[in-house]
mmCIF file of C-alpha atoms and ligand atoms in Angstrom:
data_model
loop_
_atom_site.group_PDB
_atom_site.id
_atom_site.type_symbol
_atom_site.label_atom_id
_atom_site.label_comp_id
_atom_site.label_asym_id
_atom_site.label_seq_id
_atom_site.Cartn_x
_atom_site.Cartn_y
_atom_site.Cartn_z
ATOM 1 C CA UNK A 1 99.783 85.356 144.522
ATOM 2 C CA UNK A 2 101.160 88.267 146.504
ATOM 3 C CA UNK A 3 102.821 90.920 144.378
ATOM 4 C CA UNK A 4 106.631 90.866 144.290
ATOM 5 C CA UNK A 5 108.045 93.984 145.773
ATOM 6 C CA UNK A 6 110.415 95.547 143.250
ATOM 7 C CA UNK A 7 112.574 98.703 143.311
ATOM 8 C CA UNK A 8 114.077 100.532 140.292
ATOM 9 C CA UNK A 9 117.664 101.620 140.424
ATOM 10 C CA UNK A 10 118.260 104.394 137.887
ATOM 11 C CA UNK A 11 115.161 106.484 137.125
ATOM 12 C CA UNK A 12 115.833 107.497 133.460
ATOM 13 C CA UNK A 13 114.204 106.488 130.229
ATOM 14 C CA UNK A 14 114.521 102.751 130.790
ATOM 15 C CA UNK A 15 113.803 102.990 134.482
ATOM 16 C CA UNK A 16 110.497 104.636 133.647
ATOM 17 C CA UNK A 17 109.660 101.882 131.103
ATOM 18 C CA UNK A 18 110.277 99.263 133.818
ATOM 19 C CA UNK A 19 108.235 101.283 136.371
ATOM 20 C CA UNK A 20 105.236 101.337 133.972
ATOM 21 C CA UNK A 21 105.622 97.661 133.387
ATOM 22 C CA UNK A 22 105.742 96.846 137.119
ATOM 23 C CA UNK A 23 102.634 98.932 137.678
ATOM 24 C CA UNK A 24 100.828 97.171 134.850
ATOM 25 C CA UNK A 25 101.839 93.630 135.868
ATOM 26 C CA UNK A 26 99.301 91.897 138.134
ATOM 27 C CA UNK A 27 101.961 90.205 140.272
ATOM 28 C CA UNK A 28 104.434 93.035 140.954
ATOM 29 C CA UNK A 29 104.411 96.108 143.067
ATOM 30 C CA UNK A 30 106.749 99.143 142.611
ATOM 31 C CA UNK A 31 107.889 99.980 146.145
ATOM 32 C CA UNK A 32 110.794 102.353 145.732
ATOM 33 C CA UNK A 33 113.269 104.056 143.449
ATOM 34 C CA UNK A 34 116.983 104.693 143.936
ATOM 35 C CA UNK A 35 118.451 107.500 141.846
ATOM 36 C CA UNK A 36 120.970 109.899 143.367
ATOM 37 C CA UNK A 37 120.216 112.677 140.921
ATOM 38 C CA UNK A 38 116.462 112.773 140.431
ATOM 39 C CA UNK A 39 113.308 112.424 142.551
ATOM 40 C CA UNK A 40 111.016 113.065 139.591
ATOM 41 C CA UNK A 41 110.142 109.492 138.766
ATOM 42 C CA UNK A 42 109.605 108.556 142.463
ATOM 43 C CA UNK A 43 107.204 111.496 142.755
ATOM 44 C CA UNK A 44 105.393 110.503 139.596
ATOM 45 C CA UNK A 45 104.870 106.972 140.794
ATOM 46 C CA UNK A 46 104.288 108.018 144.375
ATOM 47 C CA UNK A 47 107.037 105.922 145.988
ATOM 48 C CA UNK A 48 110.087 106.950 148.032
ATOM 49 C CA UNK A 49 113.459 107.686 146.365
ATOM 50 C CA UNK A 50 116.549 106.554 148.212
ATOM 51 C CA UNK A 51 119.560 108.395 146.870
ATOM 52 C CA UNK A 52 121.840 105.913 148.641
ATOM 53 C CA UNK A 53 121.392 102.234 147.810
ATOM 54 C CA UNK A 54 122.159 101.074 151.382
ATOM 55 C CA UNK A 55 119.423 103.362 152.594
ATOM 56 C CA UNK A 56 117.048 101.582 150.215
ATOM 57 C CA UNK A 57 118.097 98.193 151.570
ATOM 58 C CA UNK A 58 117.752 99.412 155.189
ATOM 59 C CA UNK A 59 114.270 100.745 154.727
ATOM 60 C CA UNK A 60 112.491 98.488 152.229
ATOM 61 C CA UNK A 61 111.982 94.757 152.061
ATOM 62 C CA UNK A 62 112.570 93.786 148.455
ATOM 63 C CA UNK A 63 111.938 90.665 146.389
ATOM 64 C CA UNK A 64 113.945 92.089 143.466
ATOM 65 C CA UNK A 65 115.390 95.126 141.754
ATOM 66 C CA UNK A 66 115.550 96.352 138.235
ATOM 67 C CA UNK A 67 118.953 97.981 137.548
ATOM 68 C CA UNK A 68 118.656 100.639 134.823
ATOM 69 C CA UNK A 69 121.489 103.029 135.740
ATOM 70 C CA UNK A 70 124.314 103.993 133.384
ATOM 71 C CA UNK A 71 126.366 101.072 132.041
ATOM 72 C CA UNK A 72 129.515 101.869 133.955
ATOM 73 C CA UNK A 73 127.626 101.216 137.251
ATOM 74 C CA UNK A 74 126.063 97.888 136.275
ATOM 75 C CA UNK A 75 128.612 95.569 137.822
ATOM 76 C CA UNK A 76 129.139 97.389 141.134
ATOM 77 C CA UNK A 77 125.338 97.888 141.572
ATOM 78 C CA UNK A 78 124.509 94.285 140.824
ATOM 79 C CA UNK A 79 127.203 92.982 143.207
ATOM 80 C CA UNK A 80 125.875 95.313 146.002
ATOM 81 C CA UNK A 81 122.391 93.950 145.443
ATOM 82 C CA UNK A 82 123.572 90.338 145.421
ATOM 83 C CA UNK A 83 125.400 90.911 148.676
ATOM 84 C CA UNK A 84 121.964 91.738 150.152
ATOM 85 C CA UNK A 85 120.574 88.570 148.583
ATOM 86 C CA UNK A 86 118.336 90.520 146.175
ATOM 87 C CA UNK A 87 117.713 89.085 142.726
ATOM 88 C CA UNK A 88 118.421 91.555 139.830
ATOM 89 C CA UNK A 89 116.957 92.258 136.417
ATOM 90 C CA UNK A 90 120.015 94.006 135.060
ATOM 91 C CA UNK A 91 119.603 96.139 131.935
ATOM 92 C CA UNK A 92 121.898 95.263 129.075
ATOM 93 C CA UNK A 93 124.842 95.508 128.655
ATOM 94 C CA UNK A 94 125.948 93.276 131.501
ATOM 95 C CA UNK A 95 129.103 95.350 131.850
ATOM 96 C CA UNK A 96 131.240 97.815 129.867
ATOM 97 C CA UNK A 97 133.749 95.154 128.906
ATOM 98 C CA UNK A 98 134.497 91.445 129.232
ATOM 99 C CA UNK A 99 136.922 91.937 132.072
ATOM 100 C CA UNK A 100 134.299 93.668 134.266
ATOM 101 C CA UNK A 101 131.634 91.155 133.214
ATOM 102 C CA UNK A 102 133.859 88.314 134.390
ATOM 103 C CA UNK A 103 134.039 90.017 137.901
ATOM 104 C CA UNK A 104 130.287 90.031 138.019
ATOM 105 C CA UNK A 105 130.058 86.431 137.078
ATOM 106 C CA UNK A 106 132.612 85.407 139.705
ATOM 107 C CA UNK A 107 130.675 87.330 142.383
ATOM 108 C CA UNK A 108 127.374 85.868 141.173
ATOM 109 C CA UNK A 109 128.651 82.302 141.269
ATOM 110 C CA UNK A 110 129.974 82.873 144.827
ATOM 111 C CA UNK A 111 126.876 84.625 146.155
ATOM 112 C CA UNK A 112 124.431 82.458 144.140
ATOM 113 C CA UNK A 113 121.728 85.146 143.743
ATOM 114 C CA UNK A 114 119.824 85.058 140.458
ATOM 115 C CA UNK A 115 120.581 87.695 137.775
ATOM 116 C CA UNK A 116 118.442 88.071 134.628
ATOM 117 C CA UNK A 117 120.032 90.304 131.968
ATOM 118 C CA UNK A 118 117.650 92.596 130.093
ATOM 119 C CA UNK A 119 117.981 91.278 126.591
ATOM 120 C CA UNK A 120 114.211 91.785 126.298
ATOM 121 C CA UNK A 121 113.867 90.626 122.680
ATOM 122 C CA UNK A 122 114.366 87.017 123.765
ATOM 123 C CA UNK A 123 110.977 87.365 125.526
ATOM 124 C CA UNK A 124 109.246 88.206 122.294
ATOM 125 C CA UNK A 125 106.840 85.311 121.537
ATOM 126 C CA UNK A 126 107.799 85.596 117.775
ATOM 127 C CA UNK A 127 111.351 84.610 118.698
ATOM 128 C CA UNK A 128 110.010 81.567 120.616
ATOM 129 C CA UNK A 129 107.916 80.641 117.576
ATOM 130 C CA UNK A 130 110.930 80.944 115.257
ATOM 131 C CA UNK A 131 113.035 78.947 117.633
ATOM 132 C CA UNK A 132 110.369 76.215 117.647
ATOM 133 C CA UNK A 133 110.321 76.121 113.819
ATOM 134 C CA UNK A 134 114.124 75.792 113.725
ATOM 135 C CA UNK A 135 114.290 73.186 116.493
ATOM 136 C CA UNK A 136 111.611 71.055 114.785
ATOM 137 C CA UNK A 137 114.142 70.654 111.951
ATOM 138 C CA UNK A 138 112.004 72.430 109.365
ATOM 139 C CA UNK A 139 115.086 74.116 107.879
ATOM 140 C CA UNK A 140 117.363 71.114 108.232
ATOM 141 C CA UNK A 141 120.978 72.139 108.906
ATOM 142 C CA UNK A 142 121.244 75.906 108.864
ATOM 143 C CA UNK A 143 123.703 77.255 106.286
ATOM 144 C CA UNK A 144 123.010 81.029 106.226
ATOM 145 C CA UNK A 145 121.662 83.629 108.567
ATOM 146 C CA UNK A 146 121.113 87.016 106.990
ATOM 147 C CA UNK A 147 120.109 89.890 109.342
ATOM 148 C CA UNK A 148 119.297 93.553 108.554
ATOM 149 C CA UNK A 149 118.785 96.580 110.718
ATOM 150 C CA UNK A 150 118.560 99.803 108.799
ATOM 151 C CA UNK A 151 116.725 102.929 109.864
ATOM 152 C CA UNK A 152 117.281 106.688 109.810
ATOM 153 C CA UNK A 153 118.119 108.160 113.249
ATOM 154 C CA UNK A 154 116.962 111.798 113.337
ATOM 155 C CA UNK A 155 119.778 114.371 113.021
ATOM 156 C CA UNK A 156 118.863 115.722 116.452
ATOM 157 C CA UNK A 157 119.940 112.373 117.950
ATOM 158 C CA UNK A 158 123.462 113.480 117.295
ATOM 159 C CA UNK A 159 123.091 116.783 119.252
ATOM 160 C CA UNK A 160 124.131 114.745 122.352
ATOM 161 C CA UNK A 161 127.837 114.651 122.421
ATOM 162 C CA UNK A 162 128.401 111.005 123.428
ATOM 163 C CA UNK A 163 126.190 109.856 120.528
ATOM 164 C CA UNK A 164 128.759 111.271 118.143
ATOM 165 C CA UNK A 165 131.737 109.413 119.645
ATOM 166 C CA UNK A 166 133.214 105.991 118.953
ATOM 167 C CA UNK A 167 131.576 103.294 121.019
ATOM 168 C CA UNK A 168 128.072 104.799 120.928
ATOM 169 C CA UNK A 169 127.198 103.726 117.432
ATOM 170 C CA UNK A 170 124.852 101.345 115.759
ATOM 171 C CA UNK A 171 126.982 98.322 116.761
ATOM 172 C CA UNK A 172 127.001 98.759 120.526
ATOM 173 C CA UNK A 173 123.621 100.439 120.954
ATOM 174 C CA UNK A 174 121.455 98.593 118.461
ATOM 175 C CA UNK A 175 123.079 95.545 116.949
ATOM 176 C CA UNK A 176 123.923 93.907 120.304
ATOM 177 C CA UNK A 177 120.257 92.856 120.325
ATOM 178 C CA UNK A 178 120.504 91.262 116.786
ATOM 179 C CA UNK A 179 123.741 89.500 117.654
ATOM 180 C CA UNK A 180 122.092 88.143 120.783
ATOM 181 C CA UNK A 181 119.167 86.818 118.730
ATOM 182 C CA UNK A 182 121.472 85.336 116.084
ATOM 183 C CA UNK A 183 123.214 83.392 118.827
ATOM 184 C CA UNK A 184 119.945 82.485 120.475
ATOM 185 C CA UNK A 185 118.453 81.086 117.256
ATOM 186 C CA UNK A 186 121.505 79.478 115.720
ATOM 187 C CA UNK A 187 124.115 78.902 118.456
ATOM 188 C CA UNK A 188 127.524 80.309 119.285
ATOM 189 C CA UNK A 189 129.763 82.279 116.887
ATOM 190 C CA UNK A 190 133.316 81.133 116.217
ATOM 191 C CA UNK A 191 134.833 84.052 114.258
ATOM 192 C CA UNK A 192 133.998 87.440 112.837
ATOM 193 C CA UNK A 193 135.056 89.970 110.113
ATOM 194 C CA UNK A 194 133.678 93.492 109.824
ATOM 195 C CA UNK A 195 133.757 96.751 107.932
ATOM 196 C CA UNK A 196 132.514 100.095 109.224
ATOM 197 C CA UNK A 197 131.765 103.387 107.505
ATOM 198 C CA UNK A 198 131.108 106.874 108.801
ATOM 199 C CA UNK A 199 130.925 108.493 105.385
ATOM 200 C CA UNK A 200 127.216 109.402 105.660
ATOM 201 C CA UNK A 201 127.496 111.667 108.719
ATOM 202 C CA UNK A 202 131.256 112.193 108.904
ATOM 203 C CA UNK A 203 131.192 111.771 112.655
ATOM 204 C CA UNK A 204 133.684 109.779 114.736
ATOM 205 C CA UNK A 205 131.077 107.119 115.380
ATOM 206 C CA UNK A 206 130.269 104.624 112.661
ATOM 207 C CA UNK A 207 126.852 105.032 110.885
ATOM 208 C CA UNK A 208 127.023 101.857 108.803
ATOM 209 C CA UNK A 209 128.517 98.420 109.453
ATOM 210 C CA UNK A 210 128.799 95.101 107.691
ATOM 211 C CA UNK A 211 129.571 92.033 109.829
ATOM 212 C CA UNK A 212 130.413 88.526 108.701
ATOM 213 C CA UNK A 213 130.168 85.693 111.202
ATOM 214 C CA UNK A 214 131.015 81.994 111.189
ATOM 215 C CA UNK A 215 128.899 80.019 113.634
ATOM 216 C CA UNK A 216 130.314 76.995 115.503
ATOM 217 C CA UNK A 217 127.818 74.793 113.716
ATOM 218 C CA UNK A 218 129.341 75.790 110.420
ATOM 219 C CA UNK A 219 126.689 78.259 109.206
ATOM 220 C CA UNK A 220 127.756 81.653 107.832
ATOM 221 C CA UNK A 221 125.915 84.829 108.705
ATOM 222 C CA UNK A 222 125.773 88.469 107.804
ATOM 223 C CA UNK A 223 124.530 91.421 109.785
ATOM 224 C CA UNK A 224 124.218 94.585 107.700
ATOM 225 C CA UNK A 225 123.138 97.804 109.426
ATOM 226 C CA UNK A 226 122.984 101.517 109.101
ATOM 227 C CA UNK A 227 121.396 104.239 111.189
ATOM 228 C CA UNK A 228 121.753 106.656 108.250
ATOM 229 C CA UNK A 229 119.704 104.621 105.774
ATOM 230 C CA UNK A 230 116.041 105.111 104.995
ATOM 231 C CA UNK A 231 114.599 101.549 105.132
ATOM 232 C CA UNK A 232 111.678 99.493 106.491
ATOM 233 C CA UNK A 233 113.947 96.567 107.463
ATOM 234 C CA UNK A 234 114.811 96.072 111.128
ATOM 235 C CA UNK A 235 113.536 94.272 114.196
ATOM 236 C CA UNK A 236 112.042 97.344 115.742
ATOM 237 C CA UNK A 237 110.077 98.377 112.634
ATOM 238 C CA UNK A 238 108.919 94.861 111.661
ATOM 239 C CA UNK A 239 107.864 93.304 115.005
ATOM 240 C CA UNK A 240 106.023 96.351 116.282
ATOM 241 C CA UNK A 241 107.729 95.637 119.629
ATOM 242 C CA UNK A 242 108.785 99.229 120.235
ATOM 243 C CA UNK A 243 105.939 101.376 118.826
ATOM 244 C CA UNK A 244 106.774 104.262 121.205
ATOM 245 C CA UNK A 245 110.021 104.914 119.383
ATOM 246 C CA UNK A 246 109.798 103.286 115.983
ATOM 247 C CA UNK A 247 107.303 103.728 113.152
ATOM 248 C CA UNK A 248 106.200 100.243 112.105
ATOM 249 C CA UNK A 249 106.580 98.354 108.855
ATOM 250 C CA UNK A 250 104.840 95.138 109.819
ATOM 251 C CA UNK A 251 104.788 93.581 106.348
ATOM 252 C CA UNK A 252 108.600 93.412 106.110
ATOM 253 C CA UNK A 253 111.182 91.030 107.500
ATOM 254 C CA UNK A 254 114.635 91.477 109.068
ATOM 255 C CA UNK A 255 116.016 87.929 109.376
ATOM 256 C CA UNK A 256 116.362 85.410 106.528
ATOM 257 C CA UNK A 257 117.525 81.981 107.567
ATOM 258 C CA UNK A 258 118.123 79.092 105.222
ATOM 259 C CA UNK A 259 119.263 75.482 105.576
ATOM 260 C CA UNK A 260 119.534 72.119 103.895
ATOM 261 C CA UNK A 261 115.696 71.534 104.062
ATOM 262 C CA UNK A 262 114.097 74.960 103.997
ATOM 263 C CA UNK A 263 114.114 78.705 104.696
ATOM 264 C CA UNK A 264 112.427 81.011 107.223
ATOM 265 C CA UNK A 265 111.845 84.738 107.330
ATOM 266 C CA UNK A 266 111.389 86.557 110.656
ATOM 267 C CA UNK A 267 109.228 88.080 112.008
ATOM 268 C CA UNK A 268 106.451 87.167 109.509
ATOM 269 C CA UNK A 269 107.270 83.425 110.087
ATOM 270 C CA UNK A 270 106.880 82.330 106.515
ATOM 271 C CA UNK A 271 108.877 79.238 105.692
ATOM 272 C CA UNK A 272 109.556 77.329 102.516
ATOM 273 C CA UNK A 273 110.229 73.654 101.806
ATOM 274 C CA UNK A 274 110.232 71.393 98.820
ATOM 275 C CA UNK A 275 107.114 69.200 98.403
ATOM 276 C CA UNK A 276 107.548 65.919 100.271
ATOM 277 C CA UNK A 277 108.819 62.947 98.165
ATOM 278 C CA UNK A 278 110.350 65.299 95.561
ATOM 279 C CA UNK A 279 114.041 65.512 94.765
ATOM 280 C CA UNK A 280 115.587 68.677 96.112
ATOM 281 C CA UNK A 281 116.451 70.815 93.158
ATOM 282 C CA UNK A 282 116.476 74.500 92.244
ATOM 283 C CA UNK A 283 114.116 73.607 89.419
ATOM 284 C CA UNK A 284 111.326 72.478 91.810
ATOM 285 C CA UNK A 285 108.894 75.110 93.136
ATOM 286 C CA UNK A 286 108.995 75.630 96.880
ATOM 287 C CA UNK A 287 105.863 75.389 99.009
ATOM 288 C CA UNK A 288 105.325 78.364 101.227
ATOM 289 C CA UNK A 289 103.996 77.834 104.747
ATOM 290 C CA UNK A 290 103.195 80.282 107.485
ATOM 291 C CA UNK A 291 102.692 80.450 111.228
ATOM 292 C CA UNK A 292 100.781 83.516 112.379
ATOM 293 C CA UNK A 293 103.288 85.600 114.379
ATOM 294 C CA UNK A 294 102.078 86.312 117.874
ATOM 295 C CA UNK A 295 102.257 90.133 118.063
ATOM 296 C CA UNK A 296 99.656 90.513 120.797
ATOM 297 C CA UNK A 297 102.028 90.951 123.653
ATOM 298 C CA UNK A 298 104.025 93.346 125.755
ATOM 299 C CA UNK A 299 107.623 92.092 125.659
ATOM 300 C CA UNK A 300 108.518 93.886 128.898
ATOM 301 C CA UNK A 301 105.576 92.219 130.722
ATOM 302 C CA UNK A 302 106.799 88.821 129.375
ATOM 303 C CA UNK A 303 110.293 89.634 130.695
ATOM 304 C CA UNK A 304 108.959 90.626 134.113
ATOM 305 C CA UNK A 305 106.837 87.470 134.347
ATOM 306 C CA UNK A 306 110.035 85.523 133.610
ATOM 307 C CA UNK A 307 111.915 87.514 136.306
ATOM 308 C CA UNK A 308 109.229 86.514 138.866
ATOM 309 C CA UNK A 309 109.856 82.826 137.954
ATOM 310 C CA UNK A 310 113.593 83.448 138.304
ATOM 311 C CA UNK A 311 113.079 85.139 141.769
ATOM 312 C CA UNK A 312 111.009 82.093 142.802
ATOM 313 C CA UNK A 313 113.697 79.678 141.451
ATOM 314 C CA UNK A 314 111.101 78.190 139.078
ATOM 315 C CA UNK A 315 113.155 79.072 136.013
ATOM 316 C CA UNK A 316 116.761 79.709 135.089
ATOM 317 C CA UNK A 317 117.311 83.110 133.462
ATOM 318 C CA UNK A 318 116.728 82.996 129.753
ATOM 319 C CA UNK A 319 119.590 85.570 129.529
ATOM 320 C CA UNK A 320 122.075 84.776 132.290
ATOM 321 C CA UNK A 321 125.303 86.669 132.930
ATOM 322 C CA UNK A 322 127.277 83.671 131.536
ATOM 323 C CA UNK A 323 125.313 84.028 128.326
ATOM 324 C CA UNK A 324 125.199 87.876 128.147
ATOM 325 C CA UNK A 325 128.973 88.207 128.511
ATOM 326 C CA UNK A 326 129.304 86.513 125.128
ATOM 327 C CA UNK A 327 127.506 89.457 123.512
ATOM 328 C CA UNK A 328 129.966 91.868 125.036
ATOM 329 C CA UNK A 329 132.939 89.708 123.911
ATOM 330 C CA UNK A 330 131.425 89.606 120.426
ATOM 331 C CA UNK A 331 131.138 93.396 120.228
ATOM 332 C CA UNK A 332 134.800 93.692 121.225
ATOM 333 C CA UNK A 333 135.880 91.151 118.602
ATOM 334 C CA UNK A 334 133.789 92.925 115.879
ATOM 335 C CA UNK A 335 135.354 96.275 116.760
ATOM 336 C CA UNK A 336 138.825 94.696 116.556
ATOM 337 C CA UNK A 337 138.068 92.998 113.242
ATOM 338 C CA UNK A 338 136.794 96.271 111.785
ATOM 339 C CA UNK A 339 139.807 98.161 113.003
ATOM 340 C CA UNK A 340 142.445 95.666 111.885
ATOM 341 C CA UNK A 341 140.603 94.336 108.816
ATOM 342 C CA UNK A 342 141.197 90.713 109.816
ATOM 343 C CA UNK A 343 139.349 87.661 111.071
ATOM 344 C CA UNK A 344 138.994 87.551 114.793
ATOM 345 C CA UNK A 345 138.392 84.257 116.598
ATOM 346 C CA UNK A 346 136.240 84.303 119.682
ATOM 347 C CA UNK A 347 138.362 83.044 122.596
ATOM 348 C CA UNK A 348 136.782 80.696 125.094
ATOM 349 C CA UNK A 349 136.377 82.534 128.345
ATOM 350 C CA UNK A 350 137.922 81.197 131.556
ATOM 351 C CA UNK A 351 134.653 80.669 133.491
ATOM 352 C CA UNK A 352 133.448 78.447 130.613
ATOM 353 C CA UNK A 353 136.703 76.453 130.714
ATOM 354 C CA UNK A 354 136.261 76.006 134.501
ATOM 355 C CA UNK A 355 132.692 74.764 134.254
ATOM 356 C CA UNK A 356 133.158 72.713 131.060
HETATM 357 N N1 NAD B 1 116.892 96.974 126.693
HETATM 358 C C1 NAD B 1 117.039 98.040 125.848
HETATM 359 O O1 NAD B 1 116.639 97.949 124.706
HETATM 360 C C2 NAD B 1 117.625 99.309 126.370
HETATM 361 C C3 NAD B 1 117.273 100.515 125.719
HETATM 362 C C4 NAD B 1 117.810 101.678 126.255
HETATM 363 C C5 NAD B 1 118.654 101.676 127.313
HETATM 364 N N2 NAD B 1 118.964 100.457 127.912
HETATM 365 C C6 NAD B 1 119.866 100.360 129.066
HETATM 366 O O2 NAD B 1 119.253 100.971 130.192
HETATM 367 C C7 NAD B 1 120.178 101.631 131.035
HETATM 368 C C8 NAD B 1 119.697 103.040 131.306
HETATM 369 O O3 NAD B 1 119.609 103.761 130.048
HETATM 370 P P1 NAD B 1 118.668 105.045 129.928
HETATM 371 O O4 NAD B 1 118.558 105.323 128.517
HETATM 372 O O5 NAD B 1 117.462 104.864 130.765
HETATM 373 O O6 NAD B 1 119.605 106.114 130.610
HETATM 374 P P2 NAD B 1 119.190 107.521 131.234
HETATM 375 O O7 NAD B 1 120.385 108.381 131.192
HETATM 376 O O8 NAD B 1 117.915 107.996 130.718
HETATM 377 O O9 NAD B 1 118.894 107.147 132.754
HETATM 378 C C9 NAD B 1 119.948 106.774 133.677
HETATM 379 C C10 NAD B 1 119.461 107.141 135.125
HETATM 380 O O10 NAD B 1 120.358 106.590 136.049
HETATM 381 C C11 NAD B 1 120.601 107.627 137.060
HETATM 382 N N3 NAD B 1 121.858 107.303 137.708
HETATM 383 C C12 NAD B 1 123.119 107.786 137.427
HETATM 384 N N4 NAD B 1 123.994 107.264 138.287
HETATM 385 C C13 NAD B 1 123.321 106.396 139.076
HETATM 386 C C14 NAD B 1 123.670 105.500 140.160
HETATM 387 N N5 NAD B 1 124.908 105.404 140.536
HETATM 388 N N6 NAD B 1 122.662 104.853 140.772
HETATM 389 C C15 NAD B 1 121.398 104.929 140.359
HETATM 390 N N7 NAD B 1 121.008 105.726 139.378
HETATM 391 C C16 NAD B 1 121.917 106.454 138.713
HETATM 392 C C17 NAD B 1 120.557 108.944 136.295
HETATM 393 O O11 NAD B 1 120.240 109.986 137.216
HETATM 394 C C18 NAD B 1 119.438 108.676 135.353
HETATM 395 O O12 NAD B 1 118.161 109.006 135.906
HETATM 396 C C19 NAD B 1 121.513 101.581 130.288
HETATM 397 O O13 NAD B 1 122.265 100.519 130.818
HETATM 398 C C20 NAD B 1 121.140 101.254 128.859
HETATM 399 O O14 NAD B 1 122.164 100.539 128.179
HETATM 400 C C21 NAD B 1 118.446 99.277 127.453
#
C-alpha cells in the first residue's frame, strides 16, 4: 500500500508526538507541517513548514491532516481542511465549548469529510478487551463504575500561568479521557453531581474533584481524582500507555466495574463471578478469572492505523465529532454541578434530535 501523505497542523508537544508516529507507521508519510510560529519541527523532520494553511493546500497533495494546534483554533482549522476535502485527525477537545462543537458538526455533516477526534485511549487494546468482557455479559447488568485518577503533578507544572487558572485543571485536562472511557464502556450519562477542592495548592484551579454520575442504563458511577495526591492509581500509571510522561505502576488498577453477575478491574482485566450452578450470595466465594492485558502496543500507532481506515472509508471514526461533543457537554455540566452544588441533567443536543 502506498503511504498516506499526512501534514501536521500545530508543531508543539502533541504535533511532535504525531510526527514521530507518522514516521514510524509503515503506511504513512509526513509531508509537511503548518505552524505560523515555529519552523523547528519542520526542520527536525526535514519537511517544509507552511505558515499559512492555504499555502499548504496549494503546494502539497494531502490524504489527511493531524490538527494539534491550540484548542481555540480546532473548529476553524477543521472546517478549513474539510472545505478542501481533507480528512482530519483532530486532537481533543473537539472544541472549546458545546456551541462551537455544534458548528463543527453542522459543517461536517454538510461537507461530509471524515473527522476522527483524538481520544487516543479508545485505541488501547486493553479497552477493547474490557469492552469484549462487558459485552459478553460476564458482569450481567452493570450497577457501579468506580474510576480513580490520582497523581502528583510537579510544583513546576504550575509555573505556567494558565495552568493555575480555572478551566485548566484536572477535570478538563485529564479527566475528559476517563469520562470518555466511562461512556465508551458503559453507555451515556444522564445526570451528574460534583464537588471540587483547591485546598491543597490554594490556586484558582481545582486540584481535587469528586464526580457522581447516573448512567442512562441505571448504573451509578464515581470518578475521584486529584493532581495533588501521591498515588499509584490512574490510567496513565497503570496501563503504561504514556511512559514518556508518567512513572508506571503496572500492578494497580484504576477502574472497578461491578454488575448483577460479576466484577471487573481495569487494566489488569481480572474478573470475578460466582461458581456456575451456585446461588448468588455474599456468603459464596467468588472465582477469580483473568485475561492477559495486551500491553504490547503503541496506542498512537493504533489510532493512526484507524485514521487510515477512516480516510479510505473502510471504518467509521471510533471517536466521531457527534460522540466527542458529549464529552465537552459533560465537562460543562460537571463544572455547573460543582459550582451550584446541584444535580445537572444532560440535555439532548439538537443534532441528535434531528437524526433520532
Ligand atoms: N490526546 C492527548 O492526550 C493530548 C495531550 C496533550 C495535548 N493534547 C491536545 O493537543 C493540542 C496541542 O497541545 P500541545 O500540548 O501540543 O500544545 P503546544 O502549545 O505545545 O503546541 C501548540 C502548537 O500550535 C502552534 N499554533 C498556534 N496557533 C496555531 C495556528 N493557528 N495554526 C497552527 N499552529 C498553531 C503553536 O505555535 C505551537 O507550536 C491541544 O488541542 C491539546 O488539547 C492532547
